[in-house]
XYZ file of C-alpha atoms in Angstrom:
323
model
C 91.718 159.288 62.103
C 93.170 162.307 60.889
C 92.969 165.233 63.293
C 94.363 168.913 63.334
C 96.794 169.702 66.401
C 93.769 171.681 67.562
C 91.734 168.735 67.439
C 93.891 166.857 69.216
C 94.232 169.057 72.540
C 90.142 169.089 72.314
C 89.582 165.744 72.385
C 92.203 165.167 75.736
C 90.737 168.577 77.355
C 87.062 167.281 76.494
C 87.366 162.964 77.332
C 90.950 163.110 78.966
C 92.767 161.202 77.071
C 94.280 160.563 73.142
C 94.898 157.925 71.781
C 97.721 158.681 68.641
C 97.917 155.857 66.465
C 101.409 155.059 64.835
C 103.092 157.899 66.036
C 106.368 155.853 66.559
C 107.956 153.162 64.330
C 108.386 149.876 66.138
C 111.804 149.381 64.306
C 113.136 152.577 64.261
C 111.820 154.284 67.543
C 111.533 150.984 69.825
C 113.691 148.446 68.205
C 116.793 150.032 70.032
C 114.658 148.914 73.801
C 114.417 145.835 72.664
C 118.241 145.587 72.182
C 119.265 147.330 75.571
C 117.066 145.235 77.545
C 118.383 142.340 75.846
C 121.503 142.999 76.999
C 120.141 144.376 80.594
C 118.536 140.968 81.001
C 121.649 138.829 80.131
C 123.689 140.855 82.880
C 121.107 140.420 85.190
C 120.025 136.937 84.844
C 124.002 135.949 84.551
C 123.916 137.704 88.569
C 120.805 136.142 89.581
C 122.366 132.159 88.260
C 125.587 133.280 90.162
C 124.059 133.610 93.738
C 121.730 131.229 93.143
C 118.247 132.892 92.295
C 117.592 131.428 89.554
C 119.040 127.642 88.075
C 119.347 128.826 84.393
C 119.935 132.194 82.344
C 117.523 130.589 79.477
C 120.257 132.598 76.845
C 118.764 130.603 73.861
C 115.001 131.641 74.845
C 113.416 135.402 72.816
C 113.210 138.408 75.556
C 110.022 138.086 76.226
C 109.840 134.325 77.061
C 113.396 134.617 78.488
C 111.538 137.525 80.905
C 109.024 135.406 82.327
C 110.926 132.402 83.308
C 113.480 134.329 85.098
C 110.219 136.222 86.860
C 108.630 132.924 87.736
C 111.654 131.863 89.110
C 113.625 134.714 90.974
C 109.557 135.649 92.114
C 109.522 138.768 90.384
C 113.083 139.648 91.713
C 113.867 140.440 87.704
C 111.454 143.549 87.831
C 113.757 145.217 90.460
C 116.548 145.994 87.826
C 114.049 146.725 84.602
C 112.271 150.147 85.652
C 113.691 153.582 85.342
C 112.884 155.007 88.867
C 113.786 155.065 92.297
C 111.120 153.973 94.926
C 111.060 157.221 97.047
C 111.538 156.550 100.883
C 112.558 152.729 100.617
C 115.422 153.448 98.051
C 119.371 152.547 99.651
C 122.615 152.966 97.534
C 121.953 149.188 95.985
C 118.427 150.071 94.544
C 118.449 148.925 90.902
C 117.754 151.291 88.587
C 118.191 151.071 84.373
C 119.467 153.989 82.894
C 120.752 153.175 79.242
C 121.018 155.454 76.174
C 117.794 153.662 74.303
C 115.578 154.613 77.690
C 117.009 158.244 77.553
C 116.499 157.943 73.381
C 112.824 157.279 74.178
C 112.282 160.297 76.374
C 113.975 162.553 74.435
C 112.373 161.051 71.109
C 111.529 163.839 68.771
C 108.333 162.431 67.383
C 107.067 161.908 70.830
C 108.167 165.454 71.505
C 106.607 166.756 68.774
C 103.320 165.425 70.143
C 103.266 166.217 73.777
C 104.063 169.895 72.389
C 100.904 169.492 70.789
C 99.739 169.197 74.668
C 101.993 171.326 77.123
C 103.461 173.768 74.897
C 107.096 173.956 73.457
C 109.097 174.120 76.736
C 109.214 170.693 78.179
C 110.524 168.845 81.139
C 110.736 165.187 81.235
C 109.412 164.588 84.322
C 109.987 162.330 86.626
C 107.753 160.227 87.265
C 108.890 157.004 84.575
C 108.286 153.459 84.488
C 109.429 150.557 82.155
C 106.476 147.538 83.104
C 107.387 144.444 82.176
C 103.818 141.559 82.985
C 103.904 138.266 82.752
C 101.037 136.193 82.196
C 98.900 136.560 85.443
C 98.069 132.593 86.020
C 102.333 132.960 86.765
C 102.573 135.772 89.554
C 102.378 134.496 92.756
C 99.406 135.241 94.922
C 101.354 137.422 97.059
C 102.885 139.485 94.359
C 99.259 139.834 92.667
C 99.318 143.642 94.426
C 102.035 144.801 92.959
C 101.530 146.674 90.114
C 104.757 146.284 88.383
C 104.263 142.783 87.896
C 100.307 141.830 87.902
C 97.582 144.315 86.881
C 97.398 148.337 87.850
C 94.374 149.235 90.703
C 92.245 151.840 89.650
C 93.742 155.675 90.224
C 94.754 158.927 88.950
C 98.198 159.852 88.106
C 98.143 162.809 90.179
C 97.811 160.914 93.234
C 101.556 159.989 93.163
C 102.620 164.106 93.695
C 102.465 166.099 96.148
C 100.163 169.067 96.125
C 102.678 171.552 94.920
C 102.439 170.033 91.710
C 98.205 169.748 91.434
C 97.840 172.561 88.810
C 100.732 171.858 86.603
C 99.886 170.376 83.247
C 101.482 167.009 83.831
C 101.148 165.089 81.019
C 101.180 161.089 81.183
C 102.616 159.508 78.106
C 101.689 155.325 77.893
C 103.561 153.507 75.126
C 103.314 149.804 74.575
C 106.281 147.727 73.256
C 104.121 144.655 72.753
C 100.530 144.377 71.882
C 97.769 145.832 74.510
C 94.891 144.218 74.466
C 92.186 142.935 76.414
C 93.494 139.263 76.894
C 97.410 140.615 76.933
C 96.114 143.396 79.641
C 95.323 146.604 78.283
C 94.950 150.111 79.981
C 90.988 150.999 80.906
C 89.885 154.297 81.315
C 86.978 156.620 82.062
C 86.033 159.130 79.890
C 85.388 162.853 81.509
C 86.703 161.604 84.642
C 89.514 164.282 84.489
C 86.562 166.791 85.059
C 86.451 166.138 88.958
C 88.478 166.359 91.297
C 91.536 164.325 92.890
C 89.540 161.531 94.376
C 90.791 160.203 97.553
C 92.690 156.917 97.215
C 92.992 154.317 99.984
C 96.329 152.356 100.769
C 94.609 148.945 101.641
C 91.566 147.337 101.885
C 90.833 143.322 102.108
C 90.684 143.182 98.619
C 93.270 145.346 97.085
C 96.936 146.861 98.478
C 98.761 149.707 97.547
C 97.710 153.324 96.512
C 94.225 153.152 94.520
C 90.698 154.068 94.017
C 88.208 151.654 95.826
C 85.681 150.332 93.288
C 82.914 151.481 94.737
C 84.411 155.336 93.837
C 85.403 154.413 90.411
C 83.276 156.810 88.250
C 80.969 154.520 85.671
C 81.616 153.920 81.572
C 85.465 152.534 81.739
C 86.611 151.620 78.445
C 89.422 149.311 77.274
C 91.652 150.860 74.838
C 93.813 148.198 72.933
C 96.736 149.855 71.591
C 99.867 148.473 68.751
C 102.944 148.929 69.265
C 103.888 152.407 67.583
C 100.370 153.628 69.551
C 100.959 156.510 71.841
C 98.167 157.323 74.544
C 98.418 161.211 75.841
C 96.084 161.498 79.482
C 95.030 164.479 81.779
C 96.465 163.690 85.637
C 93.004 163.225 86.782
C 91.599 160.500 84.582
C 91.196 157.697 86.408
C 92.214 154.268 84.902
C 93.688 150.896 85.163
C 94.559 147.746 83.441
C 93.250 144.207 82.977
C 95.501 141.173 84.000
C 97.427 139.651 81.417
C 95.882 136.708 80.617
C 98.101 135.426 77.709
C 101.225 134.159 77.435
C 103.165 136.478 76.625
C 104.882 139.018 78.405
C 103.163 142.928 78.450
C 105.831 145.452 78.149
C 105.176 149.451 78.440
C 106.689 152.610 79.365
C 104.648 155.253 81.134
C 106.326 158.745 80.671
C 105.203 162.178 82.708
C 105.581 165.498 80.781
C 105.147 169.138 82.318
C 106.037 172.706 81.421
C 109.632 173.983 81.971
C 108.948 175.754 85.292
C 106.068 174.769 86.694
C 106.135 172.411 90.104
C 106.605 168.538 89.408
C 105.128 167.550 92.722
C 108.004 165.857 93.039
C 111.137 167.475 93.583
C 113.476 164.816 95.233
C 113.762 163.301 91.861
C 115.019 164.645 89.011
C 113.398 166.157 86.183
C 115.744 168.026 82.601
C 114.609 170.144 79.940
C 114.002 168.141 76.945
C 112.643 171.183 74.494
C 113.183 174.897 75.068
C 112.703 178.014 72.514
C 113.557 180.007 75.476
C 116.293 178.483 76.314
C 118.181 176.158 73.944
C 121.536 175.868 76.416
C 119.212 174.152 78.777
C 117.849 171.384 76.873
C 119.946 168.026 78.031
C 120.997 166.089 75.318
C 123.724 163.695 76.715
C 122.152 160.202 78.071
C 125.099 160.226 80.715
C 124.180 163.347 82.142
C 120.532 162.228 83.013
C 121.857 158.942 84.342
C 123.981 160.705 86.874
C 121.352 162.574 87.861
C 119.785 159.578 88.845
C 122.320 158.345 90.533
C 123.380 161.370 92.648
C 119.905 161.253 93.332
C 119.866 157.507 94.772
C 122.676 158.311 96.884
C 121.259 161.385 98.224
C 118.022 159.940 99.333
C 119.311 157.032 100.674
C 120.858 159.004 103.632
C 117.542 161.363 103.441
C 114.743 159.478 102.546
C 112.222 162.011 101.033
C 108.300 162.323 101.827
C 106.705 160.532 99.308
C 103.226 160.260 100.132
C 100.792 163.016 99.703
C 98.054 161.850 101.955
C 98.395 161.136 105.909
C 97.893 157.244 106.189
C 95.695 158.052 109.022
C 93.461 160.621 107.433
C 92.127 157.779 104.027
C 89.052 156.198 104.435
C 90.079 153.015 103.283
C 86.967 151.061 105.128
């Protein structure tokens, strides 16, 4: 579909979300992921054989394939070095974290740049709330990893559930990108249109059926949609939509980033973790450009927190009405 930039911040401020077809090149843009996790995977499994996690590095199997068998049998302990974040409160000085030049080439990717201008305006902060989500096929998680939504499918919520309140009127921006196909059998995102137009719902920590931060069903606003998405597809959403994902049931291993965007200056909702300017008229000097600087920030950042574990939770456990 061929839209003007005008069109395009309609259609997210009207439904809540855009989807922007081929706005990267699988070769050029994510190519250089594939590559760096390649070699992420061989240090990790060659650690994991070592102290005995897992029996086998399966070096002769494609990343994807080689992913899942090291997930089925370290039980998901593979996911602990593949996402880009620190865990809040529960990260130590060991917490994994990947921080190569390819993950800090995707943030700082001028296409995508280009297009979440189109969105928050030209000074932008990377922020920092980033995840790489690697899912294997569902009928492999084990039933007591089936919560986590790393590994098996995301619970229904709103990405502005994850700040704190100092952050609810910035213009964060969430940026999903799949490196392998999204769709409905592989697990692809669904969300509801105009939902962005109320408010922050209240989400519920556990119930019988479901664990972790999310929206109960019975909240979940009607007409969900499933948006299946190639890789190259970009999807741009308000905070406040609410969405989710179907379980992978293939065979092959789901793979996505999901990015956060917000003006230069305005409150991430998250300051323990660190957030750099990735576009600036205002200030050019600012913009970081060097992949080691970012990573350090991440890592000062682990070490900090690990001594003072931050408040990570917006809502009092005892105050959600999780019956």
């Amino acid at each position: 579909m061929n839209v003007t930039e005008t069109s395009r911040r309609q259609v997210l401020d009207e439904v809540g979300y855009l989807v922007w077809k081929n706005l990267l090149d699988p070769d050029q843009d994510l190519l250089p992921l594939f590559e760096e996790y390649d070699q992420l995977i061989d240090d990790v499994s060659a650690r994991m054989e070592a102290d005995g996690v897992v029996s086998d590095c399966y070096p002769d199997l494609p990343l994807g394939r080689r992913v899942i068998r090291l997930a089925v049998e370290s039980r998901g302990q593979v996911f602990a070095h593949t996402d880009i974040c620190l865990p809040g409160a529960r990260t130590t000085p060991e917490t994994p974290i990947h921080l190569g030049p390819a993950v800090f080439g995707l943030l700082a990717n001028e296409k995508l740049l280009d297009a979440v201008e189109t969105f928050v305006g030209p000074e932008i902060l990377v922020h920092p709330v980033q995840h790489a989500r690697m899912k294997p096929p569902q009928h492999l998680v084990p039933e007591d990893l089936y919560f986590n939504t790393m590994i098996s499918r995301t619970v229904w919520h709103q990405d502005q559930s994850v700040v704190h309140e100092a952050g609810d009127e910035t213009d964060i921006l969430t940026v999903w990108i799949p490196l392998t196909e999204a769709t409905l059998e592989t697990g692809c995102l669904l969300v509801v249109p105009g939902s962005h137009r109320g408010e922050l719902i209240l989400h519920c920590l556990d119930t019988p059926e479901t664990k972790g931060l999310h929206i109960p069903e019975e909240r979940v606003p009607p007409g969900a949609v499933p948006l299946e998405m190639e890789p190259g597809d970009v999807l741009f959403m308000h905070r406040r939509t609410v969405h989710s994902s179907l379980p992978n049931l293939s065979d092959e291993l789901r793979w996505s980033f999901d990015l956060r965007y917000s003006p230069v200056g305005a409150p991430t909702g998250r300051d323990w973790a660190p957030s750099f300017v990735a576009r600036s008229q205002a200030d050019p000097d600012s913009v970081v450009v060097d992949p080691l600087i970012w990573r350090d920030m991440w890592l000062e950042t682990r070490e900090r927190i690990s001594r003072e574990p931050p408040v990570s939770f917006r809502w009092d456990p005892d105050d959600l009405r999780c019956a």
